[in-house]
CSV table of C-alpha atoms and ligand atoms in Angstrom, one decimal:
chain,number,residue,atom,x,y,z
A,1,MET,CA,0.0,0.0,0.0
A,2,LYS,CA,1.3,3.5,-0.8
A,3,THR,CA,1.9,5.7,2.2
A,4,LEU,CA,-0.8,8.3,2.6
A,5,PRO,CA,-0.2,11.9,3.5
A,6,PHE,CA,-2.2,11.3,6.7
A,7,TRP,CA,-0.6,14.2,8.5
A,8,LEU,CA,-2.5,16.4,6.1
A,9,ILE,CA,-5.7,14.5,6.6
A,10,SER,CA,-5.3,14.7,10.4
A,11,LEU,CA,-4.6,18.5,10.2
A,12,CYS,CA,-8.0,18.9,8.5
A,13,PHE,CA,-9.6,17.8,11.7
A,14,LEU,CA,-7.8,20.3,13.8
A,15,SER,CA,-9.0,23.8,14.2
A,16,VAL,CA,-6.5,26.6,14.7
A,17,SER,CA,-7.7,27.2,18.3
A,18,ALA,CA,-7.3,23.5,19.2
A,19,ILE,CA,-3.7,23.7,18.0
A,20,SER,CA,-2.9,26.8,20.1
A,21,GLN,CA,-4.5,25.2,23.2
A,22,GLU,CA,-2.4,22.1,22.8
A,23,ARG,CA,0.8,24.1,21.9
A,24,GLN,CA,2.4,23.6,25.3
A,25,GLN,CA,1.1,20.1,25.9
A,26,LEU,CA,2.8,16.8,26.0
A,27,PHE,CA,0.4,14.0,25.0
A,28,GLN,CA,1.3,10.5,26.1
A,29,TYR,CA,-0.4,7.2,25.4
A,30,SER,CA,0.0,4.6,28.1
A,31,THR,CA,2.8,4.5,30.7
A,32,ILE,CA,6.4,3.3,30.7
A,33,ASN,CA,5.7,0.8,33.4
A,34,SER,CA,3.0,-0.8,31.3
A,35,LEU,CA,5.5,-1.2,28.5
A,36,LEU,CA,8.3,-2.4,30.8
A,37,ASP,CA,5.9,-5.0,32.2
A,38,GLY,CA,5.3,-6.4,28.7
A,39,ASN,CA,2.1,-4.9,27.5
A,40,TYR,CA,3.0,-4.5,23.8
A,41,ASP,CA,-0.4,-4.6,22.2
A,42,GLY,CA,-1.0,-1.4,20.3
A,43,HIS,CA,-4.5,0.1,20.5
A,44,PHE,CA,-3.9,3.7,19.6
A,45,SER,CA,-3.7,4.5,15.9
A,46,LEU,CA,-1.1,6.7,14.3
A,47,LYS,CA,-3.9,8.7,12.7
A,48,LYS,CA,-5.0,9.7,16.2
A,49,LEU,CA,-1.5,10.2,17.5
A,50,ALA,CA,-0.7,12.6,14.6
A,51,ARG,CA,-3.6,14.8,15.7
A,52,LYS,CA,-1.9,15.3,19.1
A,53,GLY,CA,1.5,16.5,17.8
A,54,ASN,CA,4.0,16.7,15.0
A,55,PHE,CA,7.1,15.7,17.0
A,56,GLY,CA,7.6,12.7,19.2
A,57,LEU,CA,8.7,9.1,19.9
A,58,GLY,CA,7.5,5.7,21.0
A,59,THR,CA,7.1,2.2,19.7
A,60,TYR,CA,4.7,0.2,17.6
A,61,ASP,CA,2.2,-2.6,18.1
A,62,LYS,CA,4.0,-5.8,19.3
A,63,LEU,CA,7.1,-3.7,20.1
A,64,ASN,CA,7.8,-3.6,16.4
A,65,GLY,CA,10.7,-1.2,16.1
A,66,GLU,CA,11.0,2.5,17.1
A,67,LEU,CA,8.7,5.4,16.4
A,68,ILE,CA,10.1,8.9,15.6
A,69,ALA,CA,8.0,11.9,14.5
A,70,VAL,CA,9.6,15.0,13.1
A,71,ASP,CA,8.2,17.9,11.1
A,72,GLY,CA,4.8,16.2,11.2
A,73,LEU,CA,6.1,13.0,9.5
A,74,PHE,CA,5.8,9.8,11.5
A,75,TYR,CA,8.5,7.1,10.8
A,76,HIS,CA,8.7,3.5,11.6
A,77,ILE,CA,12.3,2.3,12.3
A,78,ASP,CA,12.3,-1.4,11.6
A,79,ALA,CA,14.5,-4.0,13.3
A,80,ASP,CA,17.1,-3.5,10.5
A,81,GLY,CA,17.3,0.2,11.5
A,82,LYS,CA,15.7,1.4,8.3
A,83,ALA,CA,13.1,4.2,8.4
A,84,HIS,CA,9.8,4.0,6.6
A,85,LEU,CA,6.9,6.4,6.7
A,86,ALA,CA,4.2,5.0,9.0
A,87,THR,CA,0.7,4.5,7.8
A,88,PRO,CA,-2.4,5.9,9.7
A,89,ASP,CA,-3.7,2.4,10.5
A,90,MET,CA,-0.5,1.4,12.4
A,91,LYS,CA,-0.9,1.3,16.1
A,92,THR,CA,1.2,2.1,19.2
A,93,PRO,CA,1.2,0.7,22.7
A,94,PHE,CA,3.3,3.6,24.1
A,95,ALA,CA,4.1,7.0,22.5
A,96,MET,CA,4.4,10.7,23.3
A,97,VAL,CA,4.1,13.7,21.0
A,98,ASN,CA,3.8,17.5,21.1
A,99,HIS,CA,3.3,20.3,18.7
A,100,PHE,CA,6.9,21.5,18.7
A,101,THR,CA,7.5,25.2,19.1
A,102,THR,CA,11.1,26.4,19.7
A,103,GLU,CA,11.3,28.4,22.9
A,104,LEU,CA,15.1,28.3,23.3
A,105,SER,CA,17.6,27.8,20.6
A,106,GLN,CA,21.3,27.3,21.2
A,107,PRO,CA,24.3,26.0,19.2
A,108,LEU,CA,25.2,22.4,19.9
A,109,LYS,CA,28.5,22.0,21.7
A,110,GLU,CA,30.9,19.7,19.9
A,111,ASN,CA,32.7,16.6,21.1
A,112,LEU,CA,30.1,15.8,23.8
A,113,GLU,CA,29.3,12.2,24.7
A,114,LEU,CA,25.8,11.4,25.6
A,115,GLU,CA,26.2,12.0,29.4
A,116,GLN,CA,28.0,15.3,28.6
A,117,LEU,CA,25.2,16.3,26.2
A,118,TYR,CA,22.7,15.7,29.1
A,119,GLN,CA,24.8,18.0,31.3
A,120,TYR,CA,24.8,20.7,28.6
A,121,LEU,CA,21.1,20.4,28.3
A,122,ASP,CA,20.7,20.6,32.1
A,123,SER,CA,22.6,23.9,31.9
A,124,LEU,CA,20.0,25.3,29.4
A,125,ILE,CA,16.8,24.0,31.1
A,126,THR,CA,15.4,26.1,33.9
A,127,ARG,CA,11.9,24.6,34.3
A,128,THR,CA,13.1,21.3,35.5
A,129,ASN,CA,9.7,20.3,37.0
A,130,HIS,CA,8.1,20.7,33.5
A,131,ILE,CA,8.5,18.3,30.6
A,132,GLN,CA,10.9,19.5,27.9
A,133,ALA,CA,10.8,18.5,24.2
A,134,ILE,CA,14.2,18.7,22.7
A,135,ARG,CA,15.2,18.7,19.0
A,136,ILE,CA,18.9,18.6,18.0
A,137,ASP,CA,19.8,18.9,14.3
A,138,GLY,CA,23.4,18.4,13.4
A,139,THR,CA,26.3,16.2,12.6
A,140,PHE,CA,27.2,13.3,14.9
A,141,ARG,CA,30.8,12.2,14.8
A,142,LYS,CA,29.6,8.9,16.2
A,143,ILE,CA,26.2,7.5,17.1
A,144,THR,CA,25.0,4.1,18.2
A,145,VAL,CA,21.2,3.4,18.0
A,146,SER,CA,19.1,0.4,18.6
A,147,SER,CA,15.8,-1.1,17.4
A,148,ILE,CA,13.8,-4.2,18.2
A,149,PRO,CA,11.9,-6.9,16.2
A,150,ALA,CA,8.1,-7.5,16.7
A,151,GLN,CA,7.3,-9.8,19.6
A,152,SER,CA,4.8,-12.7,19.8
A,153,LYS,CA,2.8,-13.8,22.9
A,154,PRO,CA,3.3,-14.6,25.6
A,155,TYR,CA,5.2,-11.3,25.8
A,156,ARG,CA,8.3,-11.2,28.0
A,157,LYS,CA,9.3,-8.1,30.0
A,158,LEU,CA,11.0,-5.4,28.1
A,159,ALA,CA,14.4,-5.7,29.8
A,160,GLU,CA,14.6,-9.4,28.8
A,161,VAL,CA,13.5,-8.7,25.2
A,162,ASN,CA,16.1,-5.9,24.8
A,163,ALA,CA,18.9,-8.1,26.3
A,164,ARG,CA,18.2,-10.9,23.8
A,165,GLU,CA,16.8,-9.3,20.6
A,166,GLN,CA,17.8,-5.6,20.5
A,167,THR,CA,19.6,-4.8,17.2
A,168,TYR,CA,22.5,-2.2,17.2
A,169,PHE,CA,23.7,0.2,14.5
A,170,HIS,CA,26.9,2.2,14.6
A,171,TYR,CA,27.4,5.2,12.4
A,172,LYS,CA,30.1,7.8,11.9
A,173,ASN,CA,30.0,11.4,10.7
A,174,LEU,CA,26.3,11.4,10.0
A,175,GLN,CA,23.9,14.3,9.8
A,176,GLY,CA,20.5,13.9,11.3
A,177,THR,CA,18.0,14.8,13.9
A,178,LEU,CA,17.6,13.8,17.6
A,179,VAL,CA,14.0,13.9,18.8
A,180,GLY,CA,13.7,13.6,22.6
A,181,TYR,CA,12.2,14.6,25.9
A,182,ARG,CA,13.3,15.3,29.4
A,183,PHE,CA,10.9,14.1,32.1
A,184,PRO,CA,11.2,15.2,35.8
A,185,ASP,CA,12.2,12.4,38.2
A,186,TYR,CA,8.9,12.6,40.0
A,187,MET,CA,7.1,11.3,36.9
A,188,ASP,CA,9.3,8.1,36.9
A,189,ASN,CA,6.4,5.6,37.0
A,190,LEU,CA,4.8,7.3,34.0
A,191,ASN,CA,7.7,7.9,31.6
A,192,ILE,CA,11.5,7.6,31.5
A,193,PRO,CA,12.9,10.0,34.0
A,194,GLY,CA,15.6,12.3,32.5
A,195,TYR,CA,16.5,12.2,28.8
A,196,HIS,CA,15.3,9.8,26.1
A,197,PHE,CA,16.3,10.4,22.4
A,198,HIS,CA,15.5,8.7,19.1
A,199,PHE,CA,17.5,9.5,16.0
A,200,ILE,CA,16.8,9.7,12.3
A,201,ASP,CA,19.4,10.6,9.7
A,202,ALA,CA,19.0,13.8,7.5
A,203,ASN,CA,17.8,11.8,4.5
A,204,ARG,CA,15.2,10.1,6.8
A,205,LYS,CA,16.4,6.6,5.7
A,206,PHE,CA,17.5,5.1,9.1
A,207,GLY,CA,17.6,5.6,12.8
A,208,GLY,CA,16.7,4.2,16.2
A,209,HIS,CA,16.8,4.6,20.0
A,210,VAL,CA,20.0,6.5,21.0
A,211,LEU,CA,22.5,4.6,23.1
A,212,SER,CA,25.6,6.6,22.7
A,213,LEU,CA,27.0,9.4,20.6
A,214,LEU,CA,29.7,12.0,20.0
A,215,THR,CA,28.4,15.4,18.9
A,216,GLY,CA,29.6,17.6,16.0
A,217,LYS,CA,28.2,20.9,14.8
A,218,GLY,CA,24.5,21.5,15.2
A,219,LYS,CA,21.7,23.3,16.9
A,220,VAL,CA,19.6,22.6,20.0
A,221,ASP,CA,15.9,23.6,20.2
A,222,ILE,CA,13.9,23.3,23.4
A,223,ASP,CA,10.2,23.5,23.9
A,224,ASN,CA,9.0,23.8,27.6
A,225,LEU,CA,5.8,21.9,28.2
A,226,PRO,CA,3.8,22.8,31.3
A,227,GLN,CA,0.8,20.7,30.3
A,228,PHE,CA,0.7,16.9,30.4
A,229,LYS,CA,-2.2,14.9,29.0
A,230,MET,CA,-2.1,11.2,29.3
A,231,LEU,CA,-4.5,8.7,27.7
A,232,LEU,CA,-4.5,5.2,29.2
A,233,PRO,CA,-5.3,2.0,27.3
A,234,ASP,CA,-8.7,0.5,27.9
A,235,ASP,CA,-7.8,-3.2,27.2
A,236,GLU,CA,-8.0,-6.2,29.5
A,237,ALA,CA,-4.2,-6.5,29.7
A,238,PHE,CA,-3.8,-3.0,30.9
A,239,ALA,CA,-6.6,-3.4,33.4
A,240,LYS,CA,-4.9,-6.3,35.0
A,241,GLN,CA,-1.4,-4.9,35.2
A,242,ALA,CA,0.2,-3.9,38.6
A,243,LEU,CA,1.8,-0.7,37.6
A,244,ASN,CA,3.1,0.8,40.8
A,245,PHE,CA,6.5,-0.9,40.8
A,246,ASN,CA,10.0,0.6,41.2
A,247,ASN,CA,11.3,0.6,37.6
A,248,GLN,CA,14.8,1.9,38.1
A,249,GLU,CA,16.7,-1.3,37.5
A,250,MET,CA,14.4,-2.4,34.7
A,251,LEU,CA,14.8,1.0,33.0
A,252,GLU,CA,18.6,0.7,33.2
A,253,LYS,CA,18.5,-2.7,31.5
A,254,ALA,CA,15.8,-1.8,29.0
A,255,GLU,CA,16.8,1.6,27.9
A,256,THR,CA,20.6,1.7,28.2
A,257,ASN,CA,21.6,-2.0,27.6
A,258,GLN,CA,24.2,-2.1,24.9
A,259,LYS,CA,26.3,-5.1,23.6
A,260,LYS,CA,29.9,-4.2,23.1
B,1,ZN,ZN1,13.4,4.8,22.9
């Protein structure tokens, strides 16, 4: 099937006032603990997600690869690390989006590793109890990203799936865009506390979940989001999950695990 310009279709449903009301809002579907616990069934369509923002990240039904949205285009990064335009009927079990508006723009510092990039961003962000959307366009001297193949039932927990099946891609001197968020620590049962980035190259051909990098020249744009809207799944699996667990160890395994 040919990919449809569904971002245009979805924009038709949005009035200008609805856009301005949601301008400072992070929209999230489901919670990180639901995903960590192994609820990978996607029930929220990309068509609906695209109405909530033009920038964001997440995953797809059955944990099939990585989701990255930039400039209103939603991409599916498959398990081979290749990017394809998503179709409106695709579904997500966990995603977050916002209508990106630059509130602060700064040059990217060069030769920063990921932890140093986080420290640089910390120095730019003042509203640390709000959610920040962060876009970084530039050259990356090195970048390692990951993706994941679709899972079948019974689903295993995310840390176990990542340890066994995550796929890794290493690139050098590559132009592209980082799409990410910073969540305050107090929201740690709802989303990943601190920073979380997905990457897509400048030609929008490949990408993934960011594990490590070394920055080159570029630009950082930050959007402060004081509003947080969360829609929770309405399926049996979600209804039965115990979601109030301490996720620190699972997050470390699931989100930063990297084979050398
Ligand atoms: Zn990710």
